[in-house]
Amino acid sequence: MKSKLERFTGVVKEITHKADSVILTVETEEKEPIVTIFTISDETLLFNSGTTKEFKQKDFAKGQRIEAYYDKTQPRIMIYPAQITPELIIAHDSKNVGFAKVGIFKDQLTSEDNQLKLNITKDTLVVNKHGESIIQKNFAGHELIVFYKSTTRSIPAQAIPSKVVVLDDEEQNASNFIKFTGTVKEVTKDNKEVTLTVESDDDEKLVSMFVLNKDVIALNDASTKEVSIDSFQKGTKVDAYYDKNKPMILIYPPRITPDIIVAHEKKGSLVKVSKFNEDFVSLDRELHLQITDQTKLMDEKGKKIKQKDLKGKELIVFYSAPKGEQKFITPSKIITIDYVEPALKELNLLIEDNHFIHNGVKMIPLRQVAQYLGYEVISHPKRNSMYLKLGNGSFTITRGELKYGYNKSIREFQEAPVLHNKQTYVSEDILELLIPES
């Protein structure tokens, strides 16, 4: 797993105060400086690297050195200077000397770039992004802000943090998708695709272009059924959901193929896309489901499923607006989403285009798949074998042999590797080990 946050470091050159925000003009400290304009809203997290005290918008000053972190997956208007609303600002000053690092930390509390290792003590203050103290036993794989005063000279450097802020709490992980709500202003059709120009309902209108194809789940909140992509018309209010982990082309208006799009036609009918905990409370705590015999349950292909099949899945929930102090929501229909990471979707397409069935087993091209996943591949033609290496993981595979080497262990294929069209093919079951853990 890699951080979604991009860092920009520079010096504040100009400050403009507005009713609900502060605009900072920031310039890098290079021979040919780059200027970026950051709009600081109430949602932007603000910290000072040298103290654990609260930092406010009014505390910004000209000449101050800052680090701005923003979501690199979000589309932006291609203008100069760039105008960005950051997720996080860390300010530095000479009175409170200290350091801060933002990023994903691995199992041994080592940063993803291997530059910093943490030694957490009982004196380390651990909070969530709202500043609330939390008990965090496992930091591995989490996005953190780490505040510290000094480090050792080792590689990686080691630090005892004074404060750790855990950014990716349950609320942030409530969905794999970003939601865009608006009204269809234009519909164009080209071959088997339909493009909707959608304008947001905000005061400051935003426009996005959503390209619908056969792979998009298109739904109607009135019928709760899947609809044709040709059914969308001007004036229809829609919710479009697209994968937040998929890299975005930085153009305006953004052109996106959504994963899910919902047309709103019935007043009082609502739809929510979210992950839920074991008690069927959405991870953003907005919805608590009470599932009854009247709730239709199915997967994204329309197959009926049981309540136990909802566990661990992201859900599309259809329900009516709650009345009064209603605590539970009884949904009329729930659809499960089998979420697949963007990179694995591409891998699946690669395999679908290049495989064959041997003795009833799906065989996939070893070199092509391994190189796609980032492995170094070394062939040993005289031994009919291949050696794969990625980080600390390695495989030794020989054509015609069921057994293969995985790190220091021996594993067994479902079907022995074979030569086909001058390539080595292996049974698909190896993917369970071959795909690196994120």
Short mmCIF file of C-alpha atoms in Angstrom, two decimals:
data_model
loop_
_atom_site.label_atom_id
_atom_site.label_comp_id
_atom_site.label_asym_id
_atom_site.label_seq_id
_atom_site.Cartn_x
_atom_site.Cartn_y
_atom_site.Cartn_z
CA MET A 1 0.00 0.00 0.00
CA LYS A 2 1.31 3.45 -0.93
CA SER A 3 0.41 6.88 0.38
CA LYS A 4 -2.15 8.76 -1.71
CA LEU A 5 -0.76 12.07 -0.46
CA GLU A 6 1.62 14.21 -2.52
CA ARG A 7 3.90 16.69 -0.72
CA PHE A 8 4.65 20.29 -1.71
CA THR A 9 7.24 22.22 0.34
CA GLY A 10 7.68 25.97 0.12
CA VAL A 11 7.53 29.41 1.73
CA VAL A 12 4.34 31.44 2.20
CA LYS A 13 4.59 34.58 0.03
CA GLU A 14 1.05 35.92 0.30
CA ILE A 15 -2.00 35.36 2.55
CA THR A 16 -5.59 36.23 1.64
CA HIS A 17 -8.31 35.85 4.27
CA LYS A 18 -11.86 35.09 3.14
CA ALA A 19 -15.07 34.45 5.07
CA ASP A 20 -14.70 30.66 5.20
CA SER A 21 -11.12 30.04 4.04
CA VAL A 22 -7.55 31.29 3.81
CA ILE A 23 -5.65 31.36 0.51
CA LEU A 24 -1.88 30.87 0.66
CA THR A 25 0.44 31.68 -2.22
CA VAL A 26 3.42 29.36 -1.68
CA GLU A 27 6.75 29.36 -3.53
CA THR A 28 9.37 26.58 -3.58
CA GLU A 29 12.93 27.33 -2.43
CA GLU A 30 14.58 26.49 -5.75
CA LYS A 31 16.60 28.57 -8.23
CA GLU A 32 13.57 28.52 -10.51
CA PRO A 33 10.75 28.58 -7.93
CA ILE A 34 7.37 26.97 -8.55
CA VAL A 35 4.29 28.80 -7.24
CA THR A 36 1.17 27.03 -5.98
CA ILE A 37 -2.00 28.52 -4.49
CA PHE A 38 -3.49 26.55 -1.58
CA THR A 39 -7.05 27.14 -0.38
CA ILE A 40 -7.26 26.26 3.32
CA SER A 41 -10.79 25.28 4.38
CA ASP A 42 -12.25 24.16 7.70
CA GLU A 43 -11.68 20.57 6.54
CA THR A 44 -7.91 21.05 6.11
CA LEU A 45 -5.87 19.55 8.96
CA LEU A 46 -3.38 22.09 10.37
CA PHE A 47 -0.31 21.27 12.48
CA ASN A 48 2.93 22.84 13.68
CA SER A 49 5.91 20.50 13.42
CA GLY A 50 7.43 21.62 16.72
CA THR A 51 4.44 21.45 19.06
CA THR A 52 1.38 19.30 19.66
CA LYS A 53 -0.78 22.38 20.25
CA GLU A 54 -3.63 23.35 17.94
CA PHE A 55 -2.67 25.37 14.87
CA LYS A 56 -5.24 27.74 13.37
CA GLN A 57 -5.75 29.52 10.07
CA LYS A 58 -4.89 32.88 11.67
CA ASP A 59 -1.44 31.53 12.69
CA PHE A 60 -0.11 31.50 9.11
CA ALA A 61 2.50 34.19 8.44
CA LYS A 62 4.48 35.44 5.45
CA GLY A 63 7.90 33.85 5.23
CA GLN A 64 6.71 30.72 7.02
CA ARG A 65 7.92 27.41 5.60
CA ILE A 66 5.16 24.86 5.15
CA GLU A 67 4.54 21.37 3.83
CA ALA A 68 1.23 20.92 2.02
CA TYR A 69 -0.16 17.42 1.38
CA TYR A 70 -2.90 16.82 -1.16
CA ASP A 71 -4.63 13.80 -2.69
CA LYS A 72 -2.70 13.00 -5.87
CA THR A 73 -5.55 10.85 -7.22
CA GLN A 74 -7.97 13.77 -7.45
CA PRO A 75 -8.47 15.54 -10.82
CA ARG A 76 -7.31 19.17 -10.98
CA ILE A 77 -7.69 22.05 -13.40
CA MET A 78 -4.50 22.34 -15.50
CA ILE A 79 -3.59 25.98 -14.89
CA TYR A 80 -0.52 27.79 -13.57
CA PRO A 81 -0.07 28.51 -10.80
CA ALA A 82 -1.82 25.34 -9.67
CA GLN A 83 -4.77 25.87 -7.33
CA ILE A 84 -5.21 23.08 -4.79
CA THR A 85 -7.26 22.42 -1.65
CA PRO A 86 -4.86 20.36 0.52
CA GLU A 87 -5.80 17.64 2.96
CA LEU A 88 -3.09 18.66 5.40
CA ILE A 89 -0.68 21.53 6.14
CA ILE A 90 2.34 21.27 8.44
CA ALA A 91 3.88 24.64 9.37
CA HIS A 92 7.45 25.12 10.61
CA ASP A 93 8.81 27.95 12.75
CA SER A 94 12.06 28.83 14.50
CA LYS A 95 10.51 29.03 17.99
CA ASN A 96 9.25 25.42 18.02
CA VAL A 97 11.87 23.29 16.34
CA GLY A 98 10.64 19.84 15.41
CA PHE A 99 10.11 17.41 12.58
CA ALA A 100 7.11 15.72 11.03
CA LYS A 101 6.77 12.83 8.60
CA VAL A 102 3.64 11.84 6.71
CA GLY A 103 3.28 8.43 5.11
CA ILE A 104 2.43 4.73 5.34
CA PHE A 105 4.33 2.71 7.93
CA LYS A 106 5.07 -1.02 7.56
CA ASP A 107 5.04 -3.97 9.96
CA GLN A 108 8.20 -3.00 11.86
CA LEU A 109 6.97 0.61 12.17
CA THR A 110 9.29 1.59 9.34
CA SER A 111 8.16 4.18 6.82
CA GLU A 112 7.38 3.07 3.29
CA ASP A 113 10.52 4.83 2.00
CA ASN A 114 12.65 3.12 4.72
CA GLN A 115 13.89 6.48 6.04
CA LEU A 116 12.33 6.40 9.51
CA LYS A 117 11.65 3.71 12.13
CA LEU A 118 9.39 4.50 15.08
CA ASN A 119 9.89 3.53 18.71
CA ILE A 120 6.51 4.11 20.35
CA THR A 121 6.58 4.67 24.13
CA LYS A 122 3.92 5.22 26.80
CA ASP A 123 4.58 8.96 26.47
CA THR A 124 3.68 9.03 22.77
CA LEU A 125 0.35 10.78 22.26
CA VAL A 126 -1.78 8.85 19.73
CA VAL A 127 -4.84 10.58 18.27
CA ASN A 128 -7.17 10.34 15.27
CA LYS A 129 -7.52 13.15 12.73
CA HIS A 130 -10.16 14.79 14.94
CA GLY A 131 -7.64 15.10 17.79
CA GLU A 132 -9.33 12.44 19.92
CA SER A 133 -7.05 10.12 21.90
CA ILE A 134 -7.20 6.54 20.65
CA ILE A 135 -5.66 3.19 21.53
CA GLN A 136 -3.79 2.05 18.44
CA LYS A 137 -2.02 -1.28 18.78
CA ASN A 138 -1.16 -1.86 15.14
CA PHE A 139 0.14 0.98 12.98
CA ALA A 140 1.16 -1.23 10.04
CA GLY A 141 -0.38 -0.16 6.75
CA HIS A 142 -1.83 3.06 8.17
CA GLU A 143 -1.31 6.62 6.95
CA LEU A 144 0.33 8.52 9.83
CA ILE A 145 1.62 11.96 10.74
CA VAL A 146 4.58 11.44 13.06
CA PHE A 147 5.97 14.31 15.16
CA TYR A 148 9.44 13.96 16.69
CA LYS A 149 12.35 16.08 17.94
CA SER A 150 15.43 14.07 16.92
CA THR A 151 16.62 10.84 15.30
CA THR A 152 19.54 8.45 15.48
CA ARG A 153 22.14 8.39 12.69
CA SER A 154 21.33 4.80 11.76
CA ILE A 155 19.78 3.55 8.51
CA PRO A 156 16.86 3.86 8.77
CA ALA A 157 16.94 6.70 11.28
CA GLN A 158 15.06 5.91 14.49
CA ALA A 159 12.84 8.29 16.43
CA ILE A 160 10.69 8.34 19.56
CA PRO A 161 7.60 10.30 18.43
CA SER A 162 5.98 12.81 20.74
CA LYS A 163 2.73 12.51 18.80
CA VAL A 164 1.22 10.24 16.16
CA VAL A 165 -1.90 11.18 14.20
CA VAL A 166 -3.66 8.25 12.52
CA LEU A 167 -5.22 9.66 9.35
CA ASP A 168 -6.91 6.64 7.76
CA ASP A 169 -9.53 5.86 10.35
CA GLU A 170 -12.69 3.85 9.64
CA GLU A 171 -14.50 6.91 8.33
CA GLN A 172 -11.89 7.42 5.62
CA ASN A 173 -12.08 3.76 4.65
CA ALA A 174 -15.89 3.73 4.55
CA SER A 175 -15.92 3.24 0.77
CA ASN A 176 -13.64 2.39 -2.13
CA PHE A 177 -15.51 4.95 -4.20
CA ILE A 178 -15.79 8.72 -4.56
CA LYS A 179 -19.31 10.07 -5.04
CA PHE A 180 -20.25 12.88 -7.45
CA THR A 181 -23.85 14.14 -7.37
CA GLY A 182 -25.32 16.39 -10.02
CA THR A 183 -27.75 16.91 -12.87
CA VAL A 184 -27.28 15.66 -16.42
CA LYS A 185 -26.83 18.68 -18.73
CA GLU A 186 -25.90 16.88 -21.94
CA VAL A 187 -26.04 13.35 -23.35
CA THR A 188 -23.90 12.15 -26.28
CA LYS A 189 -23.74 8.68 -27.78
CA ASP A 190 -20.80 7.13 -29.63
CA ASN A 191 -20.79 3.47 -30.69
CA LYS A 192 -21.45 1.48 -27.51
CA GLU A 193 -20.71 4.32 -25.07
CA VAL A 194 -22.87 7.08 -23.62
CA THR A 195 -21.24 10.24 -22.24
CA LEU A 196 -23.09 12.30 -19.62
CA THR A 197 -22.05 15.88 -18.89
CA VAL A 198 -23.04 16.31 -15.25
CA GLU A 199 -23.08 19.57 -13.27
CA SER A 200 -22.93 19.52 -9.48
CA ASP A 201 -25.68 21.09 -7.38
CA ASP A 202 -23.21 23.20 -5.36
CA ASP A 203 -23.10 26.99 -5.35
CA GLU A 204 -19.77 26.77 -7.15
CA LYS A 205 -20.73 24.50 -10.03
CA LEU A 206 -18.36 21.67 -10.95
CA VAL A 207 -18.68 19.73 -14.19
CA SER A 208 -17.66 16.12 -14.79
CA MET A 209 -18.05 13.97 -17.88
CA PHE A 210 -19.04 10.37 -17.15
CA VAL A 211 -18.44 7.77 -19.88
CA LEU A 212 -20.85 4.84 -19.53
CA ASN A 213 -20.11 1.45 -21.11
CA LYS A 214 -21.23 -2.15 -20.65
CA ASP A 215 -19.11 -2.56 -17.50
CA VAL A 216 -20.80 0.27 -15.57
CA ILE A 217 -23.44 -0.74 -13.02
CA ALA A 218 -26.36 1.57 -13.96
CA LEU A 219 -29.29 1.63 -11.51
CA ASN A 220 -32.56 3.44 -10.89
CA ASP A 221 -33.54 4.39 -7.33
CA ALA A 222 -37.28 3.96 -8.06
CA SER A 223 -37.17 0.42 -9.40
CA THR A 224 -33.85 -0.52 -7.72
CA LYS A 225 -33.16 -2.47 -10.93
CA GLU A 226 -30.30 -2.20 -13.40
CA VAL A 227 -31.15 0.03 -16.35
CA SER A 228 -29.78 0.61 -19.83
CA ILE A 229 -27.07 3.25 -20.19
CA ASP A 230 -29.22 4.68 -23.01
CA SER A 231 -31.98 5.55 -20.51
CA PHE A 232 -30.20 8.58 -19.01
CA GLN A 233 -31.65 11.90 -20.15
CA LYS A 234 -31.09 15.62 -19.70
CA GLY A 235 -32.37 16.87 -16.36
CA THR A 236 -31.91 13.53 -14.57
CA LYS A 237 -30.26 13.82 -11.17
CA VAL A 238 -27.55 11.18 -10.74
CA ASP A 239 -25.01 9.86 -8.26
CA ALA A 240 -21.83 8.65 -9.95
CA TYR A 241 -19.36 6.52 -7.99
CA TYR A 242 -15.80 5.98 -9.23
CA ASP A 243 -12.80 4.13 -7.80
CA LYS A 244 -10.81 6.45 -5.53
CA ASN A 245 -7.70 4.27 -5.98
CA LYS A 246 -7.63 4.68 -9.75
CA PRO A 247 -5.17 7.30 -11.11
CA MET A 248 -6.96 10.26 -12.68
CA ILE A 249 -5.94 12.27 -15.76
CA LEU A 250 -5.52 15.88 -14.62
CA ILE A 251 -7.84 17.66 -17.06
CA TYR A 252 -10.94 19.79 -16.63
CA PRO A 253 -13.68 18.83 -16.85
CA PRO A 254 -12.54 15.39 -15.71
CA ARG A 255 -13.54 12.51 -17.98
CA ILE A 256 -14.31 9.46 -15.86
CA THR A 257 -15.73 5.98 -16.40
CA PRO A 258 -17.70 5.40 -13.17
CA ASP A 259 -18.11 2.00 -11.55
CA ILE A 260 -21.69 2.74 -10.47
CA ILE A 261 -24.22 5.35 -11.55
CA VAL A 262 -27.67 5.81 -10.00
CA ALA A 263 -30.54 7.77 -11.58
CA HIS A 264 -32.87 9.46 -9.08
CA GLU A 265 -36.54 9.49 -10.06
CA LYS A 266 -38.57 8.75 -6.93
CA LYS A 267 -38.84 11.33 -4.17
CA GLY A 268 -37.82 9.93 -0.80
CA SER A 269 -35.89 7.01 -2.30
CA LEU A 270 -32.25 7.00 -1.23
CA VAL A 271 -29.15 5.02 -2.16
CA LYS A 272 -25.92 4.60 -0.20
CA VAL A 273 -22.68 2.93 -1.26
CA SER A 274 -20.52 2.01 1.72
CA LYS A 275 -18.73 -0.63 3.74
CA PHE A 276 -20.50 -1.84 6.88
CA ASN A 277 -19.29 -3.43 10.10
CA GLU A 278 -20.53 -6.72 11.56
CA ASP A 279 -23.56 -4.97 13.09
CA PHE A 280 -24.42 -3.48 9.67
CA VAL A 281 -23.49 0.06 10.70
CA SER A 282 -21.85 1.97 7.84
CA LEU A 283 -18.23 2.82 8.61
CA ASP A 284 -19.03 6.52 8.35
CA ARG A 285 -21.69 5.89 11.04
CA GLU A 286 -24.48 7.41 8.95
CA LEU A 287 -26.62 4.30 8.50
CA HIS A 288 -27.65 1.33 10.68
CA LEU A 289 -29.36 -1.43 8.70
CA GLN A 290 -32.11 -3.71 9.94
CA ILE A 291 -32.34 -6.46 7.34
CA THR A 292 -35.68 -8.32 7.15
CA ASP A 293 -37.22 -11.05 4.98
CA GLN A 294 -38.56 -8.24 2.77
CA THR A 295 -35.04 -7.02 1.90
CA LYS A 296 -33.92 -8.30 -1.49
CA LEU A 297 -30.27 -9.43 -1.40
CA MET A 298 -28.22 -10.04 -4.54
CA ASP A 299 -24.73 -9.74 -5.99
CA GLU A 300 -23.78 -7.32 -8.77
CA LYS A 301 -24.63 -9.94 -11.40
CA GLY A 302 -28.23 -10.18 -10.14
CA LYS A 303 -27.86 -13.55 -8.39
CA LYS A 304 -29.79 -13.96 -5.12
CA ILE A 305 -27.60 -14.27 -2.04
CA LYS A 306 -28.04 -14.70 1.73
CA GLN A 307 -27.38 -12.28 4.57
CA LYS A 308 -24.12 -14.03 5.48
CA ASP A 309 -22.83 -13.20 1.98
CA LEU A 310 -22.92 -9.47 2.81
CA LYS A 311 -20.06 -9.77 5.30
CA GLY A 312 -16.87 -8.02 4.24
CA LYS A 313 -18.39 -6.59 1.03
CA GLU A 314 -19.07 -3.03 0.00
CA LEU A 315 -22.83 -2.61 -0.39
CA ILE A 316 -25.25 -0.63 -2.54
CA VAL A 317 -28.21 -0.01 -0.21
CA PHE A 318 -31.67 1.14 -1.40
CA TYR A 319 -33.91 2.59 1.32
CA SER A 320 -36.56 5.21 2.07
CA ALA A 321 -35.88 8.45 3.92
CA PRO A 322 -36.08 7.83 7.69
CA LYS A 323 -38.97 9.28 9.68
CA GLY A 324 -38.42 11.29 12.83
CA GLU A 325 -35.95 9.70 15.26
CA GLN A 326 -35.95 6.38 13.41
CA LYS A 327 -32.79 4.55 14.54
CA PHE A 328 -32.69 1.65 12.10
CA ILE A 329 -33.14 1.62 8.33
CA THR A 330 -34.89 -1.32 6.70
CA PRO A 331 -33.52 -1.44 3.16
CA SER A 332 -35.68 -2.58 0.28
CA LYS A 333 -32.69 -3.98 -1.60
CA ILE A 334 -28.96 -4.55 -1.12
CA ILE A 335 -26.44 -5.30 -3.87
CA THR A 336 -22.92 -6.50 -3.00
CA ILE A 337 -19.88 -5.18 -4.88
CA ASP A 338 -16.91 -7.44 -5.49
CA TYR A 339 -14.29 -4.70 -5.40
CA VAL A 340 -11.11 -5.33 -7.38
CA GLU A 341 -8.12 -2.96 -7.25
CA PRO A 342 -7.53 -1.10 -10.55
CA ALA A 343 -4.18 -2.83 -11.14
CA LEU A 344 -5.76 -6.26 -10.62
CA LYS A 345 -8.58 -5.37 -13.02
CA GLU A 346 -5.93 -4.75 -15.68
CA LEU A 347 -4.22 -8.02 -14.75
CA ASN A 348 -7.52 -9.87 -15.11
CA LEU A 349 -7.97 -8.38 -18.59
CA LEU A 350 -4.43 -9.44 -19.51
CA ILE A 351 -5.17 -13.01 -18.41
CA GLU A 352 -8.53 -13.12 -20.19
CA ASP A 353 -6.78 -12.16 -23.44
CA ASN A 354 -4.04 -14.79 -23.05
CA HIS A 355 -4.91 -18.11 -21.42
CA PHE A 356 -6.07 -21.61 -22.30
CA ILE A 357 -7.68 -24.56 -20.52
CA HIS A 358 -5.51 -27.65 -19.93
CA ASN A 359 -7.04 -30.76 -18.31
CA GLY A 360 -9.85 -28.52 -17.06
CA VAL A 361 -7.43 -26.02 -15.45
CA LYS A 362 -6.95 -22.38 -16.50
CA MET A 363 -3.33 -21.83 -17.57
CA ILE A 364 -1.82 -18.32 -17.59
CA PRO A 365 1.38 -16.88 -19.18
CA LEU A 366 4.00 -16.87 -16.41
CA ARG A 367 6.49 -14.30 -17.75
CA GLN A 368 3.82 -11.82 -18.87
CA VAL A 369 1.94 -11.97 -15.56
CA ALA A 370 5.09 -11.87 -13.40
CA GLN A 371 6.57 -8.89 -15.23
CA TYR A 372 3.25 -7.05 -15.00
CA LEU A 373 3.38 -7.53 -11.21
CA GLY A 374 6.93 -6.14 -11.11
CA TYR A 375 8.97 -9.33 -10.83
CA GLU A 376 12.44 -9.76 -12.28
CA VAL A 377 12.24 -12.87 -14.51
CA ILE A 378 15.33 -14.98 -15.30
CA SER A 379 15.11 -17.93 -17.70
CA HIS A 380 17.25 -21.07 -17.55
CA PRO A 381 16.48 -22.72 -20.94
CA LYS A 382 18.75 -25.72 -20.38
CA ARG A 383 16.84 -26.61 -17.20
CA ASN A 384 13.41 -25.56 -18.62
CA SER A 385 13.05 -23.38 -15.52
CA MET A 386 12.36 -19.79 -14.58
CA TYR A 387 13.37 -17.77 -11.52
CA LEU A 388 11.17 -14.88 -10.32
CA LYS A 389 12.21 -12.30 -7.74
CA LEU A 390 10.44 -9.31 -6.19
CA GLY A 391 11.74 -7.79 -2.96
CA ASN A 392 12.24 -10.64 -0.48
CA GLY A 393 9.99 -13.04 -2.42
CA SER A 394 11.20 -15.56 -5.01
CA PHE A 395 9.89 -18.48 -7.10
CA THR A 396 11.72 -21.30 -8.90
CA ILE A 397 9.47 -22.97 -11.49
CA THR A 398 10.27 -25.82 -13.89
CA ARG A 399 8.12 -26.90 -16.83
CA GLY A 400 6.64 -30.36 -16.44
CA GLU A 401 7.06 -30.43 -12.66
CA LEU A 402 4.14 -30.04 -10.26
CA LYS A 403 6.33 -28.88 -7.38
CA TYR A 404 7.94 -25.42 -7.34
CA GLY A 405 10.01 -23.39 -4.93
CA TYR A 406 8.47 -20.45 -3.10
CA ASN A 407 10.98 -18.62 -0.90
CA LYS A 408 12.37 -21.46 1.24
CA SER A 409 9.33 -23.73 0.95
CA ILE A 410 8.03 -26.24 -1.62
CA ARG A 411 4.58 -25.71 -3.11
CA GLU A 412 2.55 -27.63 -5.70
CA PHE A 413 0.64 -26.50 -8.78
CA GLN A 414 -2.86 -27.68 -9.58
CA GLU A 415 -1.46 -28.61 -13.02
CA ALA A 416 2.21 -28.85 -14.08
CA PRO A 417 3.61 -25.90 -16.15
CA VAL A 418 3.63 -26.43 -19.92
CA LEU A 419 5.10 -24.84 -23.05
CA HIS A 420 2.40 -23.28 -25.24
CA ASN A 421 2.98 -20.93 -28.20
CA LYS A 422 6.66 -20.72 -27.15
CA GLN A 423 5.69 -19.46 -23.67
CA THR A 424 5.60 -21.09 -20.24
CA TYR A 425 2.06 -21.33 -18.84
CA VAL A 426 1.23 -22.19 -15.23
CA SER A 427 -2.02 -22.96 -13.43
CA GLU A 428 -3.93 -19.91 -12.18
CA ASP A 429 -3.73 -20.96 -8.52
CA ILE A 430 -0.21 -19.45 -8.29
CA LEU A 431 -1.76 -15.95 -8.29
CA GLU A 432 -2.61 -16.34 -4.61
CA LEU A 433 1.13 -16.21 -3.84
CA LEU A 434 2.34 -14.24 -6.86
CA ILE A 435 0.30 -11.06 -6.23
CA PRO A 436 2.24 -8.95 -3.69
CA GLU A 437 0.38 -7.94 -0.56
CA SER A 438 -0.51 -4.24 -0.61
#
